[in-house]
């Protein structure tokens, strides 16, 4: 994911590029919830992730998988970026290698 507002992200040392990992179980859940869609005139499937600012001045940005209308899909909350205390819908940390390894080791 490319973020043009890289400087605005809290603790985003990866900026302006942020990577997320999605395992097969989550991809199936997202597909079942209509997260994958086709844009008019295109044959490929699209999966959209949005970084959103918190409603208050402080705090960390968070990542959501959204449908074609920009609405969060079930199981689409990927957690906060660069912070703790708000786990993803599946309790994994989708934006770090450490989060993936913990998820893989414990089979969450």
Tab-separated table of N, CA and C in Angstrom:
chain	number	residue	atom	x	y	z
A	1	UNK	N	0.846	-1.168	0.000
A	1	UNK	CA	0.000	0.000	0.000
A	1	UNK	C	0.889	1.227	0.000
A	2	UNK	N	0.603	2.161	-0.852
A	2	UNK	CA	1.343	3.419	-0.892
A	2	UNK	C	0.532	4.490	-0.186
A	3	UNK	N	1.186	5.230	0.683
A	3	UNK	CA	0.513	6.276	1.426
A	3	UNK	C	1.173	7.614	1.124
A	4	UNK	N	0.434	8.513	0.500
A	4	UNK	CA	1.001	9.810	0.129
A	4	UNK	C	1.146	10.735	1.330
A	5	UNK	N	0.502	10.407	2.450
A	5	UNK	CA	0.610	11.223	3.652
A	5	UNK	C	1.532	10.546	4.665
A	6	UNK	N	2.627	9.997	4.192
A	6	UNK	CA	3.502	9.190	5.037
A	6	UNK	C	3.931	9.910	6.304
A	7	UNK	N	4.230	11.174	6.208
A	7	UNK	CA	4.692	11.914	7.370
A	7	UNK	C	3.642	12.042	8.456
A	8	UNK	N	2.375	11.869	8.107
A	8	UNK	CA	1.303	12.025	9.082
A	8	UNK	C	1.051	10.765	9.888
A	9	UNK	N	1.572	9.628	9.425
A	9	UNK	CA	1.348	8.375	10.146
A	9	UNK	C	2.182	8.323	11.418
A	10	UNK	N	1.597	7.856	12.470
A	10	UNK	CA	2.303	7.720	13.743
A	10	UNK	C	3.177	6.468	13.719
A	11	UNK	N	4.448	6.625	14.011
A	11	UNK	CA	5.394	5.505	14.099
A	11	UNK	C	5.449	4.647	12.840
A	12	UNK	N	5.208	5.219	11.697
A	12	UNK	CA	5.201	4.429	10.460
A	12	UNK	C	6.577	4.495	9.807
A	13	UNK	N	7.519	3.738	10.353
A	13	UNK	CA	8.877	3.782	9.824
A	13	UNK	C	8.969	3.170	8.438
A	14	UNK	N	7.932	2.427	8.020
A	14	UNK	CA	7.937	1.834	6.687
A	14	UNK	C	7.498	2.840	5.620
A	15	UNK	N	6.927	3.936	6.041
A	15	UNK	CA	6.310	4.901	5.137
A	15	UNK	C	7.297	5.314	4.055
A	16	UNK	N	6.857	5.598	2.844
A	16	UNK	CA	5.456	5.701	2.436
A	16	UNK	C	4.805	4.383	2.021
A	17	UNK	N	5.512	3.269	2.132
A	17	UNK	CA	4.917	1.991	1.779
A	17	UNK	C	4.620	1.185	3.042
A	18	UNK	N	3.441	0.639	3.127
A	18	UNK	CA	3.065	-0.203	4.254
A	18	UNK	C	2.556	-1.512	3.686
A	19	UNK	N	3.073	-2.606	4.219
A	19	UNK	CA	2.670	-3.927	3.746
A	19	UNK	C	1.813	-4.622	4.794
A	20	UNK	N	0.848	-5.386	4.337
A	20	UNK	CA	-0.018	-6.170	5.203
A	20	UNK	C	0.034	-7.616	4.753
A	21	UNK	N	-0.011	-8.541	5.686
A	21	UNK	CA	-0.090	-9.952	5.346
A	21	UNK	C	-1.507	-10.436	5.616
A	22	UNK	N	-2.008	-11.266	4.724
A	22	UNK	CA	-3.334	-11.862	4.847
A	22	UNK	C	-3.188	-13.352	4.580
A	23	UNK	N	-3.542	-14.189	5.537
A	23	UNK	CA	-3.437	-15.630	5.312
A	23	UNK	C	-4.670	-16.139	4.566
A	24	UNK	N	-4.611	-17.391	4.132
A	24	UNK	CA	-5.686	-17.964	3.324
A	24	UNK	C	-7.031	-17.982	4.031
A	25	UNK	N	-7.021	-18.208	5.352
A	25	UNK	CA	-8.273	-18.232	6.112
A	25	UNK	C	-8.945	-16.875	6.074
A	26	UNK	N	-8.159	-15.816	6.289
A	26	UNK	CA	-8.723	-14.467	6.264
A	26	UNK	C	-9.180	-14.086	4.856
A	27	UNK	N	-8.402	-14.459	3.848
A	27	UNK	CA	-8.796	-14.144	2.469
A	27	UNK	C	-10.141	-14.800	2.140
A	28	UNK	N	-10.348	-16.038	2.581
A	28	UNK	CA	-11.632	-16.699	2.351
A	28	UNK	C	-12.761	-15.954	3.049
A	29	UNK	N	-12.531	-15.554	4.308
A	29	UNK	CA	-13.561	-14.807	5.043
A	29	UNK	C	-13.888	-13.494	4.342
A	30	UNK	N	-12.856	-12.798	3.892
A	30	UNK	CA	-13.072	-11.525	3.201
A	30	UNK	C	-13.821	-11.733	1.890
A	31	UNK	N	-13.467	-12.787	1.175
A	31	UNK	CA	-14.163	-13.095	-0.073
A	31	UNK	C	-15.639	-13.387	0.190
A	32	UNK	N	-15.918	-14.157	1.237
A	32	UNK	CA	-17.303	-14.481	1.587
A	32	UNK	C	-18.100	-13.238	1.958
A	33	UNK	N	-17.419	-12.202	2.455
A	33	UNK	CA	-18.088	-10.961	2.860
A	33	UNK	C	-18.171	-9.941	1.725
A	34	UNK	N	-17.719	-10.302	0.538
A	34	UNK	CA	-17.831	-9.405	-0.614
A	34	UNK	C	-16.729	-8.360	-0.713
A	35	UNK	N	-15.578	-8.642	-0.095
A	35	UNK	CA	-14.485	-7.676	-0.135
A	35	UNK	C	-13.843	-7.593	-1.520
A	36	UNK	N	-13.827	-8.693	-2.260
A	36	UNK	CA	-13.259	-8.701	-3.605
A	36	UNK	C	-14.335	-8.294	-4.598
A	37	UNK	N	-13.998	-7.375	-5.469
A	37	UNK	CA	-14.972	-6.918	-6.471
A	37	UNK	C	-14.243	-6.551	-7.760
A	38	UNK	N	-15.005	-6.417	-8.816
A	38	UNK	CA	-14.444	-6.024	-10.117
A	38	UNK	C	-14.860	-4.599	-10.432
A	39	UNK	N	-13.886	-3.813	-10.847
A	39	UNK	CA	-14.188	-2.460	-11.304
A	39	UNK	C	-14.691	-2.549	-12.736
A	40	UNK	N	-15.561	-1.648	-13.097
A	40	UNK	CA	-16.152	-1.649	-14.438
A	40	UNK	C	-15.059	-1.623	-15.509
A	41	UNK	N	-15.161	-2.551	-16.442
A	41	UNK	CA	-14.213	-2.630	-17.538
A	41	UNK	C	-12.942	-3.412	-17.228
A	42	UNK	N	-12.817	-3.935	-16.019
A	42	UNK	CA	-11.620	-4.690	-15.651
A	42	UNK	C	-11.991	-6.133	-15.340
A	43	UNK	N	-11.096	-7.046	-15.664
A	43	UNK	CA	-11.360	-8.459	-15.394
A	43	UNK	C	-10.763	-8.910	-14.060
A	44	UNK	N	-9.811	-8.137	-13.529
A	44	UNK	CA	-9.155	-8.536	-12.276
A	44	UNK	C	-10.046	-8.237	-11.067
A	45	UNK	N	-9.797	-8.968	-10.003
A	45	UNK	CA	-10.482	-8.713	-8.743
A	45	UNK	C	-9.723	-7.638	-7.978
A	46	UNK	N	-10.448	-6.793	-7.278
A	46	UNK	CA	-9.852	-5.721	-6.486
A	46	UNK	C	-10.127	-5.960	-5.012
A	47	UNK	N	-9.116	-5.743	-4.188
A	47	UNK	CA	-9.259	-5.776	-2.742
A	47	UNK	C	-8.768	-4.422	-2.256
A	48	UNK	N	-9.608	-3.704	-1.540
A	48	UNK	CA	-9.265	-2.356	-1.128
A	48	UNK	C	-9.021	-2.269	0.368
A	49	UNK	N	-7.859	-1.745	0.709
A	49	UNK	CA	-7.511	-1.479	2.107
A	49	UNK	C	-7.412	0.034	2.262
A	50	UNK	N	-8.031	0.556	3.297
A	50	UNK	CA	-7.962	1.992	3.563
A	50	UNK	C	-7.275	2.239	4.897
A	51	UNK	N	-6.404	3.238	4.925
A	51	UNK	CA	-5.859	3.737	6.177
A	51	UNK	C	-6.743	4.906	6.580
A	52	UNK	N	-7.202	4.891	7.805
A	52	UNK	CA	-8.073	5.962	8.276
A	52	UNK	C	-7.477	6.631	9.503
A	53	UNK	N	-7.709	7.937	9.566
A	53	UNK	CA	-7.234	8.705	10.709
A	53	UNK	C	-8.176	8.487	11.887
A	54	UNK	N	-7.623	8.515	13.102
A	54	UNK	CA	-8.516	8.442	14.265
A	54	UNK	C	-9.370	9.702	14.337
A	55	UNK	N	-10.489	9.623	15.034
A	55	UNK	CA	-11.392	10.776	15.123
A	55	UNK	C	-10.818	11.882	15.989
A	56	UNK	N	-9.862	11.562	16.830
A	56	UNK	CA	-9.237	12.565	17.686
A	56	UNK	C	-7.832	12.866	17.183
A	57	UNK	N	-7.212	13.881	17.722
A	57	UNK	CA	-5.891	14.313	17.249
A	57	UNK	C	-4.792	13.304	17.544
A	58	UNK	N	-4.856	12.650	18.673
A	58	UNK	CA	-3.817	11.698	19.048
A	58	UNK	C	-4.254	10.289	18.663
A	59	UNK	N	-3.377	9.351	18.792
A	59	UNK	CA	-3.724	7.971	18.443
A	59	UNK	C	-3.127	7.557	17.123
A	60	UNK	N	-3.321	6.319	16.787
A	60	UNK	CA	-2.698	5.727	15.604
A	60	UNK	C	-3.714	5.533	14.484
A	61	UNK	N	-3.218	5.620	13.273
A	61	UNK	CA	-4.054	5.310	12.119
A	61	UNK	C	-4.456	3.843	12.205
A	62	UNK	N	-5.544	3.490	11.539
A	62	UNK	CA	-5.966	2.096	11.512
A	62	UNK	C	-6.298	1.683	10.087
A	63	UNK	N	-6.262	0.382	9.852
A	63	UNK	CA	-6.432	-0.153	8.503
A	63	UNK	C	-7.685	-1.006	8.425
A	64	UNK	N	-8.444	-0.795	7.349
A	64	UNK	CA	-9.679	-1.533	7.115
A	64	UNK	C	-9.707	-2.092	5.703
A	65	UNK	N	-10.272	-3.280	5.553
A	65	UNK	CA	-10.627	-3.802	4.231
A	65	UNK	C	-12.068	-3.356	3.990
A	66	UNK	N	-12.293	-2.748	2.844
A	66	UNK	CA	-13.629	-2.217	2.545
A	66	UNK	C	-14.166	-2.801	1.247
A	67	UNK	N	-15.484	-2.746	1.102
A	67	UNK	CA	-16.123	-3.227	-0.126
A	67	UNK	C	-16.127	-2.131	-1.191
A	68	UNK	N	-16.821	-2.373	-2.263
A	68	UNK	CA	-16.858	-1.447	-3.390
A	68	UNK	C	-17.420	-0.084	-3.004
A	69	UNK	N	-18.268	-0.047	-1.988
A	69	UNK	CA	-18.879	1.208	-1.536
A	69	UNK	C	-18.047	1.914	-0.465
A	70	UNK	N	-16.901	1.336	-0.105
A	70	UNK	CA	-16.049	1.938	0.906
A	70	UNK	C	-16.477	1.629	2.326
A	71	UNK	N	-17.336	0.625	2.496
A	71	UNK	CA	-17.818	0.234	3.815
A	71	UNK	C	-16.977	-0.921	4.337
A	72	UNK	N	-16.655	-0.886	5.633
A	72	UNK	CA	-15.886	-1.969	6.247
A	72	UNK	C	-16.661	-3.269	6.117
A	73	UNK	N	-15.958	-4.319	5.735
A	73	UNK	CA	-16.581	-5.636	5.645
A	73	UNK	C	-16.324	-6.399	6.944
A	74	UNK	N	-17.162	-7.382	7.222
A	74	UNK	CA	-16.967	-8.245	8.385
A	74	UNK	C	-15.582	-8.871	8.306
A	75	UNK	N	-14.869	-8.924	9.396
A	75	UNK	CA	-13.489	-9.434	9.468
A	75	UNK	C	-12.492	-8.524	8.758
A	76	UNK	N	-12.880	-7.288	8.446
A	76	UNK	CA	-12.024	-6.397	7.674
A	76	UNK	C	-11.169	-5.433	8.467
A	77	UNK	N	-11.253	-5.443	9.800
A	77	UNK	CA	-10.423	-4.555	10.602
A	77	UNK	C	-9.058	-5.192	10.780
A	78	UNK	N	-8.008	-4.576	10.238
A	78	UNK	CA	-6.662	-5.137	10.282
A	78	UNK	C	-5.854	-4.627	11.461
A	79	UNK	N	-6.426	-3.774	12.284
A	79	UNK	CA	-5.730	-3.267	13.458
A	79	UNK	C	-5.184	-1.875	13.240
A	80	UNK	N	-4.539	-1.363	14.290
A	80	UNK	CA	-3.960	-0.030	14.222
A	80	UNK	C	-2.528	-0.123	13.733
A	81	UNK	N	-2.051	0.927	13.113
A	81	UNK	CA	-0.713	0.935	12.527
A	81	UNK	C	0.248	1.610	13.496
A	82	UNK	N	1.229	0.861	13.966
A	82	UNK	CA	2.262	1.420	14.820
A	82	UNK	C	1.882	1.566	16.275
A	83	UNK	N	0.903	0.846	16.730
A	83	UNK	CA	0.510	0.954	18.129
A	83	UNK	C	-0.045	-0.343	18.657
A	84	UNK	N	-0.458	-0.315	19.903
A	84	UNK	CA	-1.001	-1.507	20.543
A	84	UNK	C	-2.360	-1.197	21.146
A	85	UNK	N	-3.065	-2.247	21.520
A	85	UNK	CA	-4.298	-2.054	22.265
A	85	UNK	C	-5.575	-2.164	21.456
A	86	UNK	N	-5.483	-2.347	20.154
A	86	UNK	CA	-6.679	-2.479	19.328
A	86	UNK	C	-6.429	-3.575	18.286
A	87	UNK	N	-6.558	-4.850	18.709
A	87	UNK	CA	-6.229	-5.947	17.792
A	87	UNK	C	-7.199	-6.050	16.617
A	88	UNK	N	-6.729	-6.705	15.576
A	88	UNK	CA	-7.571	-6.928	14.399
A	88	UNK	C	-8.729	-7.848	14.748
A	89	UNK	N	-9.690	-7.940	13.849
A	89	UNK	CA	-10.869	-8.787	14.070
A	89	UNK	C	-10.495	-10.223	14.403
A	90	UNK	N	-9.390	-10.712	13.844
A	90	UNK	CA	-8.979	-12.096	14.115
A	90	UNK	C	-7.856	-12.157	15.159
A	91	UNK	N	-7.611	-11.061	15.843
A	91	UNK	CA	-6.618	-10.940	16.915
A	91	UNK	C	-5.180	-11.020	16.413
A	92	UNK	N	-4.977	-10.894	15.115
A	92	UNK	CA	-3.626	-10.915	14.556
A	92	UNK	C	-3.140	-9.491	14.326
A	93	UNK	N	-1.843	-9.356	14.086
A	93	UNK	CA	-1.243	-8.055	13.769
A	93	UNK	C	-0.797	-8.145	12.311
A	94	UNK	N	-1.561	-7.574	11.422
A	94	UNK	CA	-1.379	-7.803	9.992
A	94	UNK	C	-0.340	-6.926	9.316
A	95	UNK	N	0.277	-6.012	10.037
A	95	UNK	CA	1.228	-5.127	9.373
A	95	UNK	C	2.665	-5.340	9.830
A	96	UNK	N	2.947	-6.427	10.570
A	96	UNK	CA	4.333	-6.655	10.969
A	96	UNK	C	4.718	-8.122	10.844
A	97	UNK	N	5.992	-8.357	10.598
A	97	UNK	CA	6.501	-9.721	10.534
A	97	UNK	C	6.343	-10.396	11.894
A	98	UNK	N	6.608	-9.648	12.966
A	98	UNK	CA	6.464	-10.201	14.316
A	98	UNK	C	5.030	-10.652	14.554
A	99	UNK	N	4.075	-9.865	14.091
A	99	UNK	CA	2.671	-10.236	14.241
A	99	UNK	C	2.332	-11.497	13.479
A	100	UNK	N	2.887	-11.628	12.272
A	100	UNK	CA	2.644	-12.830	11.483
A	100	UNK	C	3.234	-14.060	12.171
A	101	UNK	N	4.469	-13.931	12.654
A	101	UNK	CA	5.120	-15.068	13.294
A	101	UNK	C	4.372	-15.508	14.551
A	102	UNK	N	3.902	-14.540	15.326
A	102	UNK	CA	3.131	-14.888	16.517
A	102	UNK	C	1.846	-15.611	16.125
A	103	UNK	N	1.180	-15.099	15.095
A	103	UNK	CA	-0.057	-15.717	14.606
A	103	UNK	C	0.214	-17.139	14.115
A	104	UNK	N	1.292	-17.311	13.348
A	104	UNK	CA	1.626	-18.620	12.786
A	104	UNK	C	2.022	-19.613	13.867
A	105	UNK	N	2.760	-19.153	14.859
A	105	UNK	CA	3.206	-20.052	15.935
A	105	UNK	C	2.056	-20.520	16.804
A	106	UNK	N	1.169	-19.630	17.122
A	106	UNK	CA	0.081	-19.963	18.045
A	106	UNK	C	-1.183	-20.392	17.334
A	107	UNK	N	-1.222	-20.271	16.003
A	107	UNK	CA	-2.382	-20.716	15.232
A	107	UNK	C	-3.670	-20.020	15.616
A	108	UNK	N	-3.554	-18.716	15.857
A	108	UNK	CA	-4.745	-17.964	16.276
A	108	UNK	C	-5.775	-17.931	15.199
